[in-house]
């Protein structure tokens, strides 16, 4: 009898898995904070005997090496991956016994495409395929993107993705559960698809990698590739070199004087509170990355790599959760932190800064009376589907380097739903601009009377 437990890594749009029998189990693509995987094994009452990687990850720092070290598990990594640590190299067709008593085994299938060395693992119960861990190969309704390794390899890897998907479909029964690592909001996915579970049979009818010929599929895949988060450039080398253990102990506490000094030194001070609270009052010069949003993705994307960061949180719990998210993308330790509210984070005699929030309806009303700057911080792929006439377009992940390109005047900044607009508003506010954060769904822009174009 086998089991499969899912370890959600929602902020990054990924999943890790623990699978096994009554006594032993394998961890697949574990996150950096491995205590969650260890806790899952403890709940099952099993020992982690194996840790496997489907590929050298580009979007997060793996916990695989440390998990194997702590548990004494065998660490399996695709043979083609160049790494700087001891591991068991896995090759196409290799079979690993996970729990002999329960008849649970893993069979490796080479599935290049997301990376050249990518490997999927078929979970077998008494020799019968019951699930397949597909990493960044076959995802729900799509495949992992092929452009994260080397631009010159992108088309070759896209074609490999098509072939790998077809190999999985040909070799596995339709009822086989597909368990990908990426595809739940991850930028490692070539497109975003609906759904939380799938099977080989379902993908045969719904996945373009399996319903289109290779040339049509590759052309569509390459045309749809989106921006790559900047921090991805650092993840592969860290994972290949062997990540160190994490330190999630609370950081040093910063008082108002230290917060001001760190801002004066050009360091980043990040306020984790929700965007409503931040707009109402915050430390001047601080940036707003909501703890409840895609904190790790957007902070790691925007912050200059290695820049010290001080975290401001409403509670110790919010701070601890943020630390956990950030170590997953290689932001190891906050330089300092503070909890509470803005009145305690500003020096005596100073007051918190603020800026207004608004809706698209309020923007429409304002534009009829006077000129304002409308700044769209969505990605280019989103803007291609429609934009507010006369708006300036600077994607959020480039804004901190392009603030001087924002025209003079009061800036009304919007995104698709409000979170990225709040980040952008905080960047502009810190730079001394008059800003209004449009905290509204983009679908309401045309309903509010704004002219929306898609040319």
Coordinates of C-alpha atoms in Angstrom, one line a residue:
X1 CA 0.0 0.0 0.0
X2 CA 1.4 3.4 -1.0
X3 CA 0.7 7.0 0.0
X4 CA 1.5 10.4 -1.6
X5 CA 1.4 13.6 0.5
X6 CA 1.7 17.0 -1.1
X7 CA 3.7 19.8 0.5
X8 CA 2.4 23.1 -0.9
X9 CA 4.8 25.9 -1.6
X10 CA 2.0 28.3 -2.6
X11 CA 4.0 31.6 -2.6
X12 CA 6.3 30.2 -5.4
X13 CA 3.5 28.2 -7.1
X14 CA 5.2 24.9 -6.5
X15 CA 4.6 21.5 -4.9
X16 CA 6.9 19.0 -3.2
X17 CA 5.9 15.5 -2.5
X18 CA 6.4 12.7 0.1
X19 CA 5.6 9.2 -1.1
X20 CA 6.1 5.8 0.2
X21 CA 4.8 2.8 2.1
X22 CA 4.3 1.8 5.7
X23 CA 8.0 2.3 6.8
X24 CA 10.0 4.4 4.4
X25 CA 9.4 7.2 2.0
X26 CA 10.9 9.4 -0.7
X27 CA 10.9 13.2 -0.8
X28 CA 10.5 14.7 -4.3
X29 CA 11.9 18.2 -5.1
X30 CA 11.8 19.3 -1.4
X31 CA 11.7 23.1 -0.6
X32 CA 14.5 24.8 1.3
X33 CA 12.5 24.8 4.6
X34 CA 12.8 21.0 5.0
X35 CA 11.2 20.9 8.5
X36 CA 7.8 20.8 6.7
X37 CA 8.9 17.6 4.9
X38 CA 10.2 16.1 8.1
X39 CA 7.0 16.9 9.9
X40 CA 5.0 15.2 7.1
X41 CA 7.1 12.0 7.5
X42 CA 6.6 12.1 11.2
X43 CA 2.8 12.3 10.8
X44 CA 3.0 9.2 8.6
X45 CA 5.4 7.5 11.0
X46 CA 7.9 6.8 8.1
X47 CA 11.6 7.3 7.6
X48 CA 12.8 9.3 4.7
X49 CA 15.0 6.8 2.9
X50 CA 15.4 8.7 -0.4
X51 CA 15.4 12.3 -1.6
X52 CA 15.1 12.9 -5.4
X53 CA 15.4 15.9 -7.6
X54 CA 13.7 16.0 -11.0
X55 CA 16.2 18.7 -12.1
X56 CA 18.5 21.5 -10.9
X57 CA 15.9 24.1 -10.1
X58 CA 15.9 27.6 -11.5
X59 CA 13.1 29.1 -9.3
X60 CA 14.0 28.1 -5.8
X61 CA 16.8 26.9 -3.6
X62 CA 16.4 23.2 -2.9
X63 CA 16.4 21.6 0.5
X64 CA 17.3 18.2 -1.0
X65 CA 21.0 18.1 0.0
X66 CA 20.3 19.2 3.6
X67 CA 17.3 16.9 3.9
X68 CA 19.5 13.9 2.8
X69 CA 22.2 14.9 5.2
X70 CA 19.9 15.2 8.2
X71 CA 18.0 12.0 7.5
X72 CA 20.8 9.9 6.1
X73 CA 18.7 9.4 3.0
X74 CA 20.1 8.5 -0.4
X75 CA 20.2 11.7 -2.6
X76 CA 19.3 11.0 -6.2
X77 CA 20.0 13.7 -8.8
X78 CA 19.9 13.3 -12.6
X79 CA 23.2 12.1 -13.9
X80 CA 23.5 14.8 -16.5
X81 CA 23.3 17.6 -13.9
X82 CA 26.7 19.1 -13.1
X83 CA 26.9 19.5 -9.3
X84 CA 29.6 20.1 -6.7
X85 CA 28.5 17.6 -4.1
X86 CA 28.2 13.8 -3.7
X87 CA 25.0 12.3 -4.9
X88 CA 23.7 9.1 -6.6
X89 CA 23.4 9.9 -10.3
X90 CA 20.1 8.8 -11.8
X91 CA 19.9 7.6 -15.4
X92 CA 17.0 6.7 -17.7
X93 CA 15.4 3.4 -16.6
X94 CA 16.9 3.2 -13.2
X95 CA 14.7 1.7 -10.6
X96 CA 14.9 2.5 -6.9
X97 CA 13.2 0.5 -4.1
X98 CA 11.5 3.0 -1.7
X99 CA 9.7 0.5 0.6
X100 CA 10.4 -3.1 -0.2
X101 CA 7.7 -4.4 2.2
X102 CA 5.0 -2.3 0.6
X103 CA 6.2 -3.0 -3.0
X104 CA 6.8 0.8 -3.6
X105 CA 9.4 1.7 -6.2
X106 CA 10.5 4.6 -8.4
X107 CA 11.4 4.3 -12.1
X108 CA 13.3 7.1 -13.7
X109 CA 12.3 8.3 -17.2
X110 CA 14.5 10.9 -18.9
X111 CA 12.2 13.8 -19.8
X112 CA 14.5 16.6 -21.1
X113 CA 12.9 19.9 -22.0
X114 CA 12.7 22.1 -19.0
X115 CA 16.4 21.4 -18.5
X116 CA 18.6 19.1 -20.6
X117 CA 18.9 16.6 -17.7
X118 CA 15.3 16.7 -16.5
X119 CA 14.1 13.3 -15.1
X120 CA 10.6 12.2 -14.1
X121 CA 10.0 9.4 -11.6
X122 CA 7.2 6.9 -12.0
X123 CA 5.8 5.7 -8.6
X124 CA 5.1 2.0 -8.9
X125 CA 2.9 -0.1 -6.5
X126 CA 3.9 -3.7 -6.9
X127 CA 5.2 -2.9 -10.4
X128 CA 2.1 -1.0 -11.6
X129 CA 2.4 2.7 -12.4
X130 CA 0.1 4.7 -10.1
X131 CA 1.6 8.2 -10.3
X132 CA 4.4 10.1 -12.0
X133 CA 6.4 13.0 -10.5
X134 CA 6.9 15.2 -13.5
X135 CA 8.8 18.2 -12.0
X136 CA 8.9 20.8 -14.8
X137 CA 8.1 18.4 -17.7
X138 CA 4.4 17.5 -18.2
X139 CA 2.3 20.0 -16.1
X140 CA -1.4 20.5 -15.8
X141 CA -2.5 21.7 -19.2
X142 CA 1.0 22.8 -20.2
X143 CA 4.7 22.1 -19.8
X144 CA 7.6 23.7 -18.0
X145 CA 9.3 26.6 -19.9
X146 CA 12.3 25.7 -22.0
X147 CA 14.1 29.0 -21.9
X148 CA 15.7 29.1 -18.4
X149 CA 19.0 27.3 -19.1
X150 CA 20.5 28.9 -22.2
X151 CA 18.8 31.1 -24.9
X152 CA 20.6 29.2 -27.7
X153 CA 19.0 25.9 -26.4
X154 CA 15.4 27.2 -26.1
X155 CA 14.0 25.8 -29.4
X156 CA 15.9 22.5 -29.0
X157 CA 14.5 22.1 -25.4
X158 CA 11.0 23.1 -26.6
X159 CA 11.1 20.3 -29.0
X160 CA 12.4 18.0 -26.3
X161 CA 9.4 19.0 -24.1
X162 CA 7.1 17.8 -26.8
X163 CA 8.9 14.5 -27.2
X164 CA 9.1 14.0 -23.4
X165 CA 5.4 14.6 -23.0
X166 CA 4.6 12.1 -25.7
X167 CA 6.9 9.5 -24.1
X168 CA 5.2 9.8 -20.8
X169 CA 1.8 9.5 -22.5
X170 CA 2.9 6.4 -24.5
X171 CA 4.5 4.6 -21.6
X172 CA 2.1 5.2 -18.8
X173 CA -1.5 4.1 -18.3
X174 CA -4.2 6.8 -18.7
X175 CA -5.2 6.5 -15.0
X176 CA -1.7 7.5 -13.8
X177 CA -1.8 10.5 -11.6
X178 CA 0.4 13.4 -12.8
X179 CA 2.2 15.2 -10.0
X180 CA 4.2 18.1 -11.2
X181 CA 6.4 20.4 -9.1
X182 CA 5.7 23.6 -11.1
X183 CA 2.5 25.0 -12.6
X184 CA 0.5 26.4 -9.7
X185 CA 1.5 30.0 -10.3
X186 CA 5.2 29.3 -10.9
X187 CA 7.0 31.3 -13.5
X188 CA 8.7 28.0 -14.4
X189 CA 5.4 27.1 -16.2
X190 CA 5.2 28.1 -19.8
X191 CA 1.6 29.1 -19.3
X192 CA -0.9 29.1 -16.5
X193 CA -3.6 26.5 -16.5
X194 CA -6.6 25.8 -14.4
X195 CA -6.9 22.8 -12.1
X196 CA -5.1 21.2 -9.2
X197 CA -4.9 17.6 -10.3
X198 CA -4.7 15.6 -13.5
X199 CA -3.9 12.2 -15.1
X200 CA -2.1 11.0 -18.1
X201 CA -5.5 10.4 -19.8
X202 CA -6.8 13.8 -19.1
X203 CA -3.6 15.4 -20.4
X204 CA -3.9 13.5 -23.7
X205 CA -7.1 15.5 -24.4
X206 CA -6.2 18.8 -22.8
X207 CA -2.5 19.5 -23.1
X208 CA -1.3 21.1 -26.3
X209 CA 2.0 19.2 -26.0
X210 CA -0.1 16.1 -26.6
X211 CA -2.7 17.4 -29.0
X212 CA -0.6 19.4 -31.4
X213 CA 2.1 18.5 -33.9
X214 CA 5.6 19.4 -32.8
X215 CA 6.0 22.5 -35.1
X216 CA 2.7 24.0 -34.1
X217 CA 3.4 23.3 -30.4
X218 CA 6.9 24.8 -30.4
X219 CA 5.8 27.9 -32.3
X220 CA 3.0 28.6 -29.8
X221 CA 5.2 27.8 -26.8
X222 CA 8.0 30.1 -27.9
X223 CA 5.5 32.9 -28.7
X224 CA 3.9 32.7 -25.3
X225 CA 7.1 32.8 -23.1
X226 CA 6.9 35.5 -20.5
X227 CA 9.5 37.5 -18.5
X228 CA 11.9 35.6 -16.4
X229 CA 12.3 36.7 -12.7
X230 CA 15.8 38.2 -12.3
X231 CA 16.7 36.0 -9.3
X232 CA 16.4 32.8 -11.4
X233 CA 19.9 33.6 -12.6
X234 CA 21.2 32.9 -9.1
X235 CA 19.1 29.8 -8.2
X236 CA 20.7 27.3 -10.6
X237 CA 24.3 28.0 -9.5
X238 CA 23.3 27.8 -5.8
X239 CA 21.6 24.5 -6.3
X240 CA 24.5 23.1 -8.4
X241 CA 27.0 24.1 -5.8
X242 CA 25.1 22.7 -2.8
X243 CA 22.9 24.9 -0.7
X244 CA 23.7 25.5 3.0
X245 CA 21.4 24.9 5.9
X246 CA 18.9 27.6 6.7
X247 CA 18.7 29.7 9.8
X248 CA 15.1 30.7 10.7
X249 CA 15.9 32.2 14.1
X250 CA 14.5 35.7 14.7
X251 CA 16.7 38.5 13.3
X252 CA 18.1 41.3 15.4
X253 CA 15.5 43.9 16.4
X254 CA 15.8 47.3 14.9
X255 CA 14.6 50.5 16.6
X256 CA 13.5 53.7 14.8
X257 CA 17.0 55.1 14.8
X258 CA 18.4 51.9 13.1
X259 CA 15.6 51.8 10.6
X260 CA 16.4 55.4 9.6
X261 CA 20.1 54.7 9.4
X262 CA 19.6 51.7 7.2
X263 CA 17.4 53.7 4.9
X264 CA 20.0 56.5 4.8
X265 CA 22.7 53.9 3.9
X266 CA 20.6 52.8 0.8
X267 CA 19.5 49.5 2.2
X268 CA 16.0 48.2 1.6
X269 CA 13.4 48.4 4.3
X270 CA 10.4 46.2 3.4
X271 CA 7.0 46.6 5.1
X272 CA 5.1 43.3 5.0
X273 CA 1.7 44.6 6.1
X274 CA -1.2 44.6 3.7
X275 CA -1.4 47.3 1.1
X276 CA -4.4 49.1 2.8
X277 CA -2.5 49.5 6.1
X278 CA 0.7 50.5 4.3
X279 CA -1.0 53.3 2.2
X280 CA -2.6 54.6 5.4
X281 CA 0.8 55.0 7.2
X282 CA 4.3 53.8 6.8
X283 CA 8.0 54.7 7.3
X284 CA 9.0 57.1 4.5
X285 CA 11.3 55.4 2.1
X286 CA 10.2 51.9 2.9
X287 CA 8.7 49.5 0.3
X288 CA 5.5 47.5 0.5
X289 CA 5.7 43.8 -0.4
X290 CA 2.6 42.1 1.2
X291 CA 3.4 39.0 3.2
X292 CA 0.1 37.5 1.9
X293 CA 1.0 38.1 -1.8
X294 CA 3.8 36.6 -3.8
X295 CA 6.4 38.0 -1.4
X296 CA 9.4 35.8 -2.3
X297 CA 8.9 36.1 -6.1
X298 CA 8.5 39.9 -6.3
X299 CA 11.0 40.9 -3.6
X300 CA 13.7 38.6 -5.0
X301 CA 12.9 39.8 -8.5
X302 CA 13.3 43.5 -7.7
X303 CA 15.9 43.8 -4.9
X304 CA 19.5 44.1 -6.1
X305 CA 21.0 40.7 -5.3
X306 CA 22.8 40.7 -2.0
X307 CA 21.3 44.0 -0.8
X308 CA 20.7 44.0 3.0
X309 CA 17.0 44.0 3.8
X310 CA 15.2 45.0 7.0
X311 CA 11.7 43.6 7.5
X312 CA 8.8 45.4 9.2
X313 CA 5.9 43.2 10.2
X314 CA 2.7 43.6 12.1
X315 CA 3.5 40.5 14.2
X316 CA 6.2 38.0 15.1
X317 CA 4.2 35.3 13.2
X318 CA 4.1 37.4 10.0
X319 CA 7.8 38.0 10.3
X320 CA 8.6 34.3 10.8
X321 CA 6.4 33.3 7.8
X322 CA 8.2 35.9 5.6
X323 CA 11.6 34.7 6.6
X324 CA 10.6 31.2 5.7
X325 CA 9.4 32.3 2.2
X326 CA 12.6 34.4 1.6
X327 CA 15.1 31.6 2.3
X328 CA 13.4 29.6 -0.4
X329 CA 14.7 32.0 -2.9
X330 CA 18.1 32.6 -1.4
X331 CA 17.5 35.7 0.7
X332 CA 19.2 34.1 3.7
X333 CA 18.9 36.4 6.7
X334 CA 17.2 39.8 7.2
X335 CA 19.7 42.4 8.4
X336 CA 17.2 43.4 11.1
X337 CA 13.5 43.5 11.7
X338 CA 10.8 45.2 13.8
X339 CA 7.2 44.3 14.6
X340 CA 4.2 46.4 15.6
X341 CA 3.1 49.5 13.7
X342 CA 4.5 52.6 12.0
X343 CA 4.3 54.9 15.0
X344 CA 7.0 52.8 16.7
X345 CA 9.2 52.7 13.6
X346 CA 9.6 56.4 13.1
X347 CA 11.9 58.6 15.1
X348 CA 10.6 61.1 17.7
X349 CA 9.1 64.1 16.1
X350 CA 8.4 62.3 12.8
X351 CA 5.1 61.0 11.5
X352 CA 4.4 58.1 9.2
X353 CA 4.0 58.8 5.5
X354 CA 0.9 57.9 3.5
X355 CA -0.7 58.0 0.0
X356 CA -4.2 57.6 -1.3
X357 CA -5.8 54.5 -2.8
X358 CA -8.5 54.6 -5.4
X359 CA -10.6 52.7 -7.9
X360 CA -10.8 52.8 -11.7
X361 CA -14.1 54.7 -11.4
X362 CA -12.3 57.4 -9.4
X363 CA -9.5 57.5 -12.0
X364 CA -12.1 58.0 -14.7
X365 CA -13.7 60.8 -12.8
X366 CA -10.3 62.5 -12.2
X367 CA -9.2 62.2 -15.8
X368 CA -12.2 64.1 -17.0
X369 CA -11.2 67.1 -14.8
X370 CA -7.5 67.3 -15.3
X371 CA -4.5 65.4 -16.7
X372 CA -2.9 62.7 -14.6
X373 CA -0.2 60.1 -15.3
X374 CA -1.6 56.6 -15.6
X375 CA 1.1 54.0 -15.0
X376 CA 0.5 50.4 -16.0
X377 CA 3.0 48.0 -14.2
X378 CA 1.6 44.7 -15.6
X379 CA 3.8 42.5 -17.7
X380 CA 3.9 43.0 -21.5
X381 CA 1.9 39.9 -22.1
X382 CA -0.9 41.2 -20.0
X383 CA -0.9 44.6 -21.6
X384 CA -1.1 43.0 -25.0
X385 CA -4.6 41.9 -24.2
X386 CA -5.7 45.5 -23.5
X387 CA -4.6 48.8 -21.9
X388 CA -6.0 52.1 -20.7
X389 CA -5.6 54.6 -23.5
X390 CA -2.8 57.1 -22.8
X391 CA -1.2 55.0 -20.1
X392 CA 2.5 54.7 -19.6
X393 CA 3.8 51.1 -19.5
X394 CA 6.7 50.1 -17.2
X395 CA 6.5 46.5 -15.9
X396 CA 6.8 46.3 -12.1
X397 CA 10.0 44.3 -12.3
X398 CA 11.8 47.1 -14.1
X399 CA 10.3 50.1 -12.4
X400 CA 12.9 50.5 -9.7
X401 CA 15.5 51.0 -12.4
X402 CA 13.3 53.3 -14.6
X403 CA 11.7 55.7 -12.1
X404 CA 13.1 58.6 -14.1
X405 CA 11.0 57.5 -17.1
X406 CA 7.7 58.2 -15.3
X407 CA 6.4 61.5 -16.5
X408 CA 6.0 64.5 -14.2
X409 CA 2.7 64.9 -12.4
X410 CA 0.5 62.9 -10.1
X411 CA 0.9 59.2 -10.9
X412 CA -2.1 56.8 -10.7
X413 CA -0.6 53.4 -10.8
X414 CA -2.4 50.2 -11.6
X415 CA -1.8 46.5 -12.3
X416 CA -4.3 43.6 -12.7
X417 CA -5.6 43.4 -9.1
X418 CA -3.8 45.8 -6.8
X419 CA -0.8 44.0 -5.3
X420 CA 1.8 45.0 -7.8
X421 CA 0.3 48.5 -8.0
X422 CA 1.0 48.8 -4.2
X423 CA 4.6 47.8 -4.7
X424 CA 5.0 50.3 -7.5
X425 CA 3.2 53.0 -5.4
X426 CA 5.6 52.4 -2.6
X427 CA 8.6 52.7 -4.9
X428 CA 7.3 56.0 -6.3
X429 CA 6.4 57.3 -2.9
X430 CA 9.9 56.5 -1.6
X431 CA 11.3 58.5 -4.6
X432 CA 9.2 61.5 -3.6
X433 CA 6.5 61.3 -6.2
X434 CA 2.8 62.1 -5.7
X435 CA 1.2 58.8 -6.2
X436 CA -2.3 57.1 -6.0
X437 CA -2.5 53.4 -5.9
X438 CA -5.4 52.0 -8.0
X439 CA -6.5 49.1 -5.8
X440 CA -9.0 47.6 -8.2
X441 CA -9.5 44.7 -10.7
X442 CA -8.4 45.7 -14.2
X443 CA -11.6 44.3 -15.6
X444 CA -13.3 47.3 -14.0
X445 CA -11.4 49.9 -16.1
X446 CA -13.6 49.8 -19.2
X447 CA -16.8 49.5 -17.0
X448 CA -15.7 52.7 -15.3
X449 CA -15.7 54.6 -18.6
X450 CA -12.0 54.5 -19.3
X451 CA -11.1 53.9 -23.0
X452 CA -9.4 50.5 -23.2
X453 CA -7.4 49.6 -26.4
X454 CA -5.8 46.4 -27.5
X455 CA -3.8 47.6 -30.6

